[in-house]
Amino acid sequence: MSTRMRWDRRRPVYRPWYDRDLNPFERGGAPHRQAVRPKAKPKPAQAEPASVKTPLERPTVAAGAVAPNRTLRTPDIAKAREALAGATWAMVHTDGGASPNPGPGGFGVILRSEGLAVDLFGGEPRTTNNRMELMAAVSALEVLPARCRATIVSDSKYLIDGASKWITGWRRRGFQRDGVPIPNSDLWKSLDALMVDRSIFWRWTKGHDGDVANELADRLATLGRTGVLA
């Protein structure tokens, strides 16, 4: 047999994988081609939103509530109660005092609700500062309807702390301390009874510090004590 090589029957010589146009991670697979991401479609231009005028929020206290054009000013609790018969909420400022202490005293109450304005005042010939502060709060709750929500503002910490902190313990002990009635127990009992099933927020304010309503309540207290509106 001839040893001459038959070139038409030679073994095929394969190119190494790294020399082929193939994906090295897919040997023998399809040629590697870089994935082409489709071009993102341009977003349509958005028109700027037209300016919208939002209505102003309604104030919680009507304009002119502190000094309305027409006010019922009276020492008569029955008339004040009649004027506020339809009130569902009220902003109340109270003040009271005696000069000297004890001595002639007076209290003042400012009641403001929507469309309603009542100034109440009164006094006693012989009393104390604390009793008049309490009398102002008692009178305010006697005037307001039973379901009327109220915020009561006073510069008396005796009244504010007593009504919001101490009254629960006093009630539990029968408004007594060591078997003796606490000072002004009669008014504290009245105030406690008037607070039942009522939504009341008690807030202290610094007296004679530029609070217009507090200053007016103080003037009404002077009116109740002296009969003259200072």
PDB file of C-alpha atoms in Angstrom:
ATOM      1  CA  MET A   1       0.000   0.000   0.000  1.00  0.00           C
ATOM      2  CA  SER A   2       1.246   3.355  -0.813  1.00  0.00           C
ATOM      3  CA  THR A   3       2.151   5.448   2.194  1.00  0.00           C
ATOM      4  CA  ARG A   4       1.320   8.612   0.381  1.00  0.00           C
ATOM      5  CA  MET A   5      -1.016  10.817   2.359  1.00  0.00           C
ATOM      6  CA  ARG A   6      -4.366  11.374   0.897  1.00  0.00           C
ATOM      7  CA  TRP A   7      -5.071  15.094   1.475  1.00  0.00           C
ATOM      8  CA  ASP A   8      -8.713  14.612   0.776  1.00  0.00           C
ATOM      9  CA  ARG A   9      -8.980  12.234   3.715  1.00  0.00           C
ATOM     10  CA  ARG A  10      -6.961  14.143   6.253  1.00  0.00           C
ATOM     11  CA  ARG A  11      -8.317  14.695   9.732  1.00  0.00           C
ATOM     12  CA  PRO A  12     -10.006  18.030  10.136  1.00  0.00           C
ATOM     13  CA  VAL A  13      -8.069  20.474  12.234  1.00  0.00           C
ATOM     14  CA  TYR A  14     -10.319  22.255  14.676  1.00  0.00           C
ATOM     15  CA  ARG A  15      -9.680  25.802  15.783  1.00  0.00           C
ATOM     16  CA  PRO A  16      -9.388  26.219  19.532  1.00  0.00           C
ATOM     17  CA  TRP A  17     -12.468  27.567  21.264  1.00  0.00           C
ATOM     18  CA  TYR A  18     -10.765  30.802  22.203  1.00  0.00           C
ATOM     19  CA  ASP A  19     -10.070  31.465  18.556  1.00  0.00           C
ATOM     20  CA  ARG A  20     -13.650  31.013  17.491  1.00  0.00           C
ATOM     21  CA  ASP A  21     -16.348  33.643  17.394  1.00  0.00           C
ATOM     22  CA  LEU A  22     -18.287  31.804  20.077  1.00  0.00           C
ATOM     23  CA  ASN A  23     -19.448  32.587  23.571  1.00  0.00           C
ATOM     24  CA  PRO A  24     -16.792  30.992  25.811  1.00  0.00           C
ATOM     25  CA  PHE A  25     -19.567  30.017  28.237  1.00  0.00           C
ATOM     26  CA  GLU A  26     -21.485  28.210  25.496  1.00  0.00           C
ATOM     27  CA  ARG A  27     -18.973  26.130  23.639  1.00  0.00           C
ATOM     28  CA  GLY A  28     -20.337  24.910  20.394  1.00  0.00           C
ATOM     29  CA  GLY A  29     -23.296  27.254  20.693  1.00  0.00           C
ATOM     30  CA  ALA A  30     -24.288  30.170  18.601  1.00  0.00           C
ATOM     31  CA  PRO A  31     -21.821  32.964  18.051  1.00  0.00           C
ATOM     32  CA  HIS A  32     -21.675  35.413  20.965  1.00  0.00           C
ATOM     33  CA  ARG A  33     -23.405  38.647  20.274  1.00  0.00           C
ATOM     34  CA  GLN A  34     -23.787  41.531  22.640  1.00  0.00           C
ATOM     35  CA  ALA A  35     -27.382  42.105  23.587  1.00  0.00           C
ATOM     36  CA  VAL A  36     -28.679  45.359  22.256  1.00  0.00           C
ATOM     37  CA  ARG A  37     -31.185  47.103  24.504  1.00  0.00           C
ATOM     38  CA  PRO A  38     -34.063  48.689  22.707  1.00  0.00           C
ATOM     39  CA  LYS A  39     -33.990  52.420  22.803  1.00  0.00           C
ATOM     40  CA  ALA A  40     -36.321  53.864  25.380  1.00  0.00           C
ATOM     41  CA  LYS A  41     -39.162  55.797  23.938  1.00  0.00           C
ATOM     42  CA  PRO A  42     -38.994  59.436  24.866  1.00  0.00           C
ATOM     43  CA  LYS A  43     -41.594  60.385  27.426  1.00  0.00           C
ATOM     44  CA  PRO A  44     -44.160  62.822  26.181  1.00  0.00           C
ATOM     45  CA  ALA A  45     -43.698  66.276  27.573  1.00  0.00           C
ATOM     46  CA  GLN A  46     -46.022  66.871  30.486  1.00  0.00           C
ATOM     47  CA  ALA A  47     -47.719  70.153  30.792  1.00  0.00           C
ATOM     48  CA  GLU A  48     -47.110  71.960  34.062  1.00  0.00           C
ATOM     49  CA  PRO A  49     -50.114  71.718  36.368  1.00  0.00           C
ATOM     50  CA  ALA A  50     -52.178  74.802  36.463  1.00  0.00           C
ATOM     51  CA  SER A  51     -52.038  76.718  39.728  1.00  0.00           C
ATOM     52  CA  VAL A  52     -54.986  75.873  41.941  1.00  0.00           C
ATOM     53  CA  LYS A  53     -56.122  78.238  44.623  1.00  0.00           C
ATOM     54  CA  THR A  54     -57.021  76.305  47.752  1.00  0.00           C
ATOM     55  CA  PRO A  55     -59.571  77.899  50.051  1.00  0.00           C
ATOM     56  CA  LEU A  56     -58.311  79.163  53.364  1.00  0.00           C
ATOM     57  CA  GLU A  57     -59.080  76.965  56.346  1.00  0.00           C
ATOM     58  CA  ARG A  58     -61.939  78.153  58.450  1.00  0.00           C
ATOM     59  CA  PRO A  59     -60.667  79.630  61.722  1.00  0.00           C
ATOM     60  CA  THR A  60     -61.655  77.792  64.866  1.00  0.00           C
ATOM     61  CA  VAL A  61     -62.770  81.068  66.417  1.00  0.00           C
ATOM     62  CA  ALA A  62     -64.805  83.440  64.317  1.00  0.00           C
ATOM     63  CA  ALA A  63     -63.286  86.793  63.456  1.00  0.00           C
ATOM     64  CA  GLY A  64     -64.190  89.375  66.050  1.00  0.00           C
ATOM     65  CA  ALA A  65     -64.905  86.735  68.669  1.00  0.00           C
ATOM     66  CA  VAL A  66     -62.822  88.542  71.284  1.00  0.00           C
ATOM     67  CA  ALA A  67     -64.461  91.898  70.706  1.00  0.00           C
ATOM     68  CA  PRO A  68     -67.679  91.382  68.702  1.00  0.00           C
ATOM     69  CA  ASN A  69     -69.811  94.294  67.597  1.00  0.00           C
ATOM     70  CA  ARG A  70     -72.747  93.237  69.761  1.00  0.00           C
ATOM     71  CA  THR A  71     -72.324  91.567  73.143  1.00  0.00           C
ATOM     72  CA  LEU A  72     -74.766  90.624  75.847  1.00  0.00           C
ATOM     73  CA  ARG A  73     -73.245  91.890  79.082  1.00  0.00           C
ATOM     74  CA  THR A  74     -75.257  90.882  82.099  1.00  0.00           C
ATOM     75  CA  PRO A  75     -75.096  89.675  85.716  1.00  0.00           C
ATOM     76  CA  ASP A  76     -78.216  87.574  85.054  1.00  0.00           C
ATOM     77  CA  ILE A  77     -77.318  83.896  84.598  1.00  0.00           C
ATOM     78  CA  ALA A  78     -80.793  83.085  83.235  1.00  0.00           C
ATOM     79  CA  LYS A  79     -80.445  85.638  80.410  1.00  0.00           C
ATOM     80  CA  ALA A  80     -76.955  84.417  79.580  1.00  0.00           C
ATOM     81  CA  ARG A  81     -78.171  80.805  79.522  1.00  0.00           C
ATOM     82  CA  GLU A  82     -80.994  81.726  77.156  1.00  0.00           C
ATOM     83  CA  ALA A  83     -78.614  83.513  74.794  1.00  0.00           C
ATOM     84  CA  LEU A  84     -76.280  80.494  74.638  1.00  0.00           C
ATOM     85  CA  ALA A  85     -78.995  77.826  74.469  1.00  0.00           C
ATOM     86  CA  GLY A  86     -77.883  76.644  71.003  1.00  0.00           C
ATOM     87  CA  ALA A  87     -74.133  76.663  71.577  1.00  0.00           C
ATOM     88  CA  THR A  88     -72.237  73.445  70.762  1.00  0.00           C
ATOM     89  CA  TRP A  89     -68.764  74.752  71.608  1.00  0.00           C
ATOM     90  CA  ALA A  90     -67.425  77.742  73.515  1.00  0.00           C
ATOM     91  CA  MET A  91     -64.186  79.510  74.306  1.00  0.00           C
ATOM     92  CA  VAL A  92     -64.385  80.741  77.885  1.00  0.00           C
ATOM     93  CA  HIS A  93     -62.099  83.100  79.809  1.00  0.00           C
ATOM     94  CA  THR A  94     -62.638  83.564  83.527  1.00  0.00           C
ATOM     95  CA  ASP A  95     -61.184  85.729  86.270  1.00  0.00           C
ATOM     96  CA  GLY A  96     -61.982  86.615  89.844  1.00  0.00           C
ATOM     97  CA  GLY A  97     -60.584  88.492  92.785  1.00  0.00           C
ATOM     98  CA  ALA A  98     -61.185  90.271  96.049  1.00  0.00           C
ATOM     99  CA  SER A  99     -59.777  93.549  97.338  1.00  0.00           C
ATOM    100  CA  PRO A 100     -58.712  93.323 100.078  1.00  0.00           C
ATOM    101  CA  ASN A 101     -58.439  89.561 100.332  1.00  0.00           C
ATOM    102  CA  PRO A 102     -60.720  88.625 102.001  1.00  0.00           C
ATOM    103  CA  GLY A 103     -63.096  91.456 101.262  1.00  0.00           C
ATOM    104  CA  PRO A 104     -65.452  92.624  98.510  1.00  0.00           C
ATOM    105  CA  GLY A 105     -64.937  90.461  95.444  1.00  0.00           C
ATOM    106  CA  GLY A 106     -66.116  89.943  91.907  1.00  0.00           C
ATOM    107  CA  PHE A 107     -65.824  87.536  88.983  1.00  0.00           C
ATOM    108  CA  GLY A 108     -65.950  87.927  85.231  1.00  0.00           C
ATOM    109  CA  VAL A 109     -66.683  85.399  82.484  1.00  0.00           C
ATOM    110  CA  ILE A 110     -66.247  85.839  78.730  1.00  0.00           C
ATOM    111  CA  LEU A 111     -68.131  83.276  76.641  1.00  0.00           C
ATOM    112  CA  ARG A 112     -67.583  83.194  72.894  1.00  0.00           C
ATOM    113  CA  SER A 113     -69.170  80.804  70.444  1.00  0.00           C
ATOM    114  CA  GLU A 114     -70.036  80.984  66.752  1.00  0.00           C
ATOM    115  CA  GLY A 115     -72.128  84.102  66.364  1.00  0.00           C
ATOM    116  CA  LEU A 116     -72.624  84.337  70.113  1.00  0.00           C
ATOM    117  CA  ALA A 117     -70.975  86.644  72.616  1.00  0.00           C
ATOM    118  CA  VAL A 118     -71.869  86.870  76.294  1.00  0.00           C
ATOM    119  CA  ASP A 119     -70.070  88.689  79.111  1.00  0.00           C
ATOM    120  CA  LEU A 120     -71.148  87.598  82.587  1.00  0.00           C
ATOM    121  CA  PHE A 121     -70.158  89.182  85.886  1.00  0.00           C
ATOM    122  CA  GLY A 122     -71.098  89.097  89.549  1.00  0.00           C
ATOM    123  CA  GLY A 123     -69.756  89.598  93.033  1.00  0.00           C
ATOM    124  CA  GLU A 124     -70.081  89.154  96.776  1.00  0.00           C
ATOM    125  CA  PRO A 125     -69.550  91.659  99.602  1.00  0.00           C
ATOM    126  CA  ARG A 126     -67.280  89.344 101.626  1.00  0.00           C
ATOM    127  CA  THR A 127     -65.234  86.715  99.836  1.00  0.00           C
ATOM    128  CA  THR A 128     -61.738  85.677  98.711  1.00  0.00           C
ATOM    129  CA  ASN A 129     -59.724  85.545  95.500  1.00  0.00           C
ATOM    130  CA  ASN A 130     -59.984  81.757  95.244  1.00  0.00           C
ATOM    131  CA  ARG A 131     -63.734  81.700  95.783  1.00  0.00           C
ATOM    132  CA  MET A 132     -64.250  84.237  93.027  1.00  0.00           C
ATOM    133  CA  GLU A 133     -62.017  82.274  90.636  1.00  0.00           C
ATOM    134  CA  LEU A 134     -64.114  79.195  91.372  1.00  0.00           C
ATOM    135  CA  MET A 135     -67.379  81.132  91.121  1.00  0.00           C
ATOM    136  CA  ALA A 136     -66.428  82.309  87.643  1.00  0.00           C
ATOM    137  CA  ALA A 137     -65.936  78.726  86.428  1.00  0.00           C
ATOM    138  CA  VAL A 138     -69.119  77.481  88.108  1.00  0.00           C
ATOM    139  CA  SER A 139     -71.124  80.332  86.534  1.00  0.00           C
ATOM    140  CA  ALA A 140     -69.673  79.577  83.095  1.00  0.00           C
ATOM    141  CA  LEU A 141     -70.750  75.928  83.236  1.00  0.00           C
ATOM    142  CA  GLU A 142     -74.170  76.873  84.596  1.00  0.00           C
ATOM    143  CA  VAL A 143     -74.704  79.067  81.540  1.00  0.00           C
ATOM    144  CA  LEU A 144     -73.505  76.603  78.867  1.00  0.00           C
ATOM    145  CA  PRO A 145     -75.763  73.804  77.576  1.00  0.00           C
ATOM    146  CA  ALA A 146     -75.090  70.323  78.965  1.00  0.00           C
ATOM    147  CA  ARG A 147     -73.522  68.932  75.753  1.00  0.00           C
ATOM    148  CA  CYS A 148     -71.528  72.052  74.905  1.00  0.00           C
ATOM    149  CA  ARG A 149     -67.782  71.472  74.530  1.00  0.00           C
ATOM    150  CA  ALA A 150     -65.687  74.166  76.186  1.00  0.00           C
ATOM    151  CA  THR A 151     -62.146  75.397  76.671  1.00  0.00           C
ATOM    152  CA  ILE A 152     -61.838  77.328  79.925  1.00  0.00           C
ATOM    153  CA  VAL A 153     -58.852  79.645  80.264  1.00  0.00           C
ATOM    154  CA  SER A 154     -57.842  81.195  83.583  1.00  0.00           C
ATOM    155  CA  ASP A 155     -54.784  82.760  85.205  1.00  0.00           C
ATOM    156  CA  SER A 156     -55.570  80.924  88.468  1.00  0.00           C
ATOM    157  CA  LYS A 157     -53.486  77.779  88.960  1.00  0.00           C
ATOM    158  CA  TYR A 158     -55.679  77.034  91.974  1.00  0.00           C
ATOM    159  CA  LEU A 159     -58.652  76.660  89.620  1.00  0.00           C
ATOM    160  CA  ILE A 160     -56.867  74.977  86.705  1.00  0.00           C
ATOM    161  CA  ASP A 161     -54.917  72.435  88.778  1.00  0.00           C
ATOM    162  CA  GLY A 162     -57.881  71.797  91.059  1.00  0.00           C
ATOM    163  CA  ALA A 163     -60.277  71.124  88.182  1.00  0.00           C
ATOM    164  CA  SER A 164     -57.881  69.074  86.054  1.00  0.00           C
ATOM    165  CA  LYS A 165     -55.736  67.233  88.658  1.00  0.00           C
ATOM    166  CA  TRP A 166     -56.878  67.365  92.274  1.00  0.00           C
ATOM    167  CA  ILE A 167     -60.647  67.065  92.012  1.00  0.00           C
ATOM    168  CA  THR A 168     -60.597  63.294  91.438  1.00  0.00           C
ATOM    169  CA  GLY A 169     -58.858  62.674  94.766  1.00  0.00           C
ATOM    170  CA  TRP A 170     -61.046  65.190  96.556  1.00  0.00           C
ATOM    171  CA  ARG A 171     -64.157  63.451  95.260  1.00  0.00           C
ATOM    172  CA  ARG A 172     -62.852  60.086  96.451  1.00  0.00           C
ATOM    173  CA  ARG A 173     -62.307  61.523  99.946  1.00  0.00           C
ATOM    174  CA  GLY A 174     -65.653  63.329 100.020  1.00  0.00           C
ATOM    175  CA  PHE A 175     -63.971  66.731  99.538  1.00  0.00           C
ATOM    176  CA  GLN A 176     -62.438  66.397 102.987  1.00  0.00           C
ATOM    177  CA  ARG A 177     -58.929  66.323 104.396  1.00  0.00           C
ATOM    178  CA  ASP A 178     -58.448  64.549 107.729  1.00  0.00           C
ATOM    179  CA  GLY A 179     -62.184  64.651 108.279  1.00  0.00           C
ATOM    180  CA  VAL A 180     -62.387  68.409 107.701  1.00  0.00           C
ATOM    181  CA  PRO A 181     -63.944  69.915 104.523  1.00  0.00           C
ATOM    182  CA  ILE A 182     -61.365  71.372 102.166  1.00  0.00           C
ATOM    183  CA  PRO A 183     -61.481  75.153 101.588  1.00  0.00           C
ATOM    184  CA  ASN A 184     -64.328  76.151  99.262  1.00  0.00           C
ATOM    185  CA  SER A 185     -65.664  72.590  99.303  1.00  0.00           C
ATOM    186  CA  ASP A 186     -69.184  73.787  98.420  1.00  0.00           C
ATOM    187  CA  LEU A 187     -67.996  75.362  95.168  1.00  0.00           C
ATOM    188  CA  TRP A 188     -65.739  72.408  94.324  1.00  0.00           C
ATOM    189  CA  LYS A 189     -68.721  70.067  94.728  1.00  0.00           C
ATOM    190  CA  SER A 190     -70.809  72.293  92.447  1.00  0.00           C
ATOM    191  CA  LEU A 191     -68.057  72.418  89.855  1.00  0.00           C
ATOM    192  CA  ASP A 192     -67.589  68.641  90.020  1.00  0.00           C
ATOM    193  CA  ALA A 193     -71.318  68.058  89.436  1.00  0.00           C
ATOM    194  CA  LEU A 194     -71.337  70.453  86.466  1.00  0.00           C
ATOM    195  CA  MET A 195     -68.357  68.685  84.866  1.00  0.00           C
ATOM    196  CA  VAL A 196     -70.153  65.311  84.617  1.00  0.00           C
ATOM    197  CA  ASP A 197     -70.552  64.138  80.966  1.00  0.00           C
ATOM    198  CA  ARG A 198     -68.941  67.312  79.661  1.00  0.00           C
ATOM    199  CA  SER A 199     -65.969  67.720  77.363  1.00  0.00           C
ATOM    200  CA  ILE A 200     -63.891  70.452  79.013  1.00  0.00           C
ATOM    201  CA  PHE A 201     -60.287  71.471  78.432  1.00  0.00           C
ATOM    202  CA  TRP A 202     -58.676  73.550  81.179  1.00  0.00           C
ATOM    203  CA  ARG A 203     -55.844  75.902  80.207  1.00  0.00           C
ATOM    204  CA  TRP A 204     -53.751  78.254  82.296  1.00  0.00           C
ATOM    205  CA  THR A 205     -52.569  81.625  81.010  1.00  0.00           C
ATOM    206  CA  LYS A 206     -50.306  84.186  82.593  1.00  0.00           C
ATOM    207  CA  GLY A 207     -52.281  87.068  84.024  1.00  0.00           C
ATOM    208  CA  HIS A 208     -51.754  90.681  82.936  1.00  0.00           C
ATOM    209  CA  ASP A 209     -49.439  89.575  80.147  1.00  0.00           C
ATOM    210  CA  GLY A 210     -51.148  91.070  77.119  1.00  0.00           C
ATOM    211  CA  ASP A 211     -53.896  88.444  76.722  1.00  0.00           C
ATOM    212  CA  VAL A 212     -56.823  90.585  75.535  1.00  0.00           C
ATOM    213  CA  ALA A 213     -59.520  88.165  76.719  1.00  0.00           C
ATOM    214  CA  ASN A 214     -57.862  87.732  80.110  1.00  0.00           C
ATOM    215  CA  GLU A 215     -57.653  91.497  80.539  1.00  0.00           C
ATOM    216  CA  LEU A 216     -61.347  91.857  79.691  1.00  0.00           C
ATOM    217  CA  ALA A 217     -62.288  89.111  82.168  1.00  0.00           C
ATOM    218  CA  ASP A 218     -60.318  90.993  84.820  1.00  0.00           C
ATOM    219  CA  ARG A 219     -62.233  94.198  84.018  1.00  0.00           C
ATOM    220  CA  LEU A 220     -65.530  92.303  84.313  1.00  0.00           C
ATOM    221  CA  ALA A 221     -64.410  90.978  87.707  1.00  0.00           C
ATOM    222  CA  THR A 222     -63.765  94.571  88.783  1.00  0.00           C
ATOM    223  CA  LEU A 223     -67.237  95.472  87.492  1.00  0.00           C
ATOM    224  CA  GLY A 224     -68.720  92.681  89.620  1.00  0.00           C
ATOM    225  CA  ARG A 225     -66.810  93.904  92.680  1.00  0.00           C
ATOM    226  CA  THR A 226     -67.222  97.680  92.350  1.00  0.00           C
ATOM    227  CA  GLY A 227     -70.130  98.156  89.936  1.00  0.00           C
ATOM    228  CA  VAL A 228     -67.832 100.127  87.641  1.00  0.00           C
ATOM    229  CA  LEU A 229     -66.258  98.860  84.417  1.00  0.00           C
ATOM    230  CA  ALA A 230     -62.653 100.018  84.622  1.00  0.00           C
TER     231      ALA A 230
END
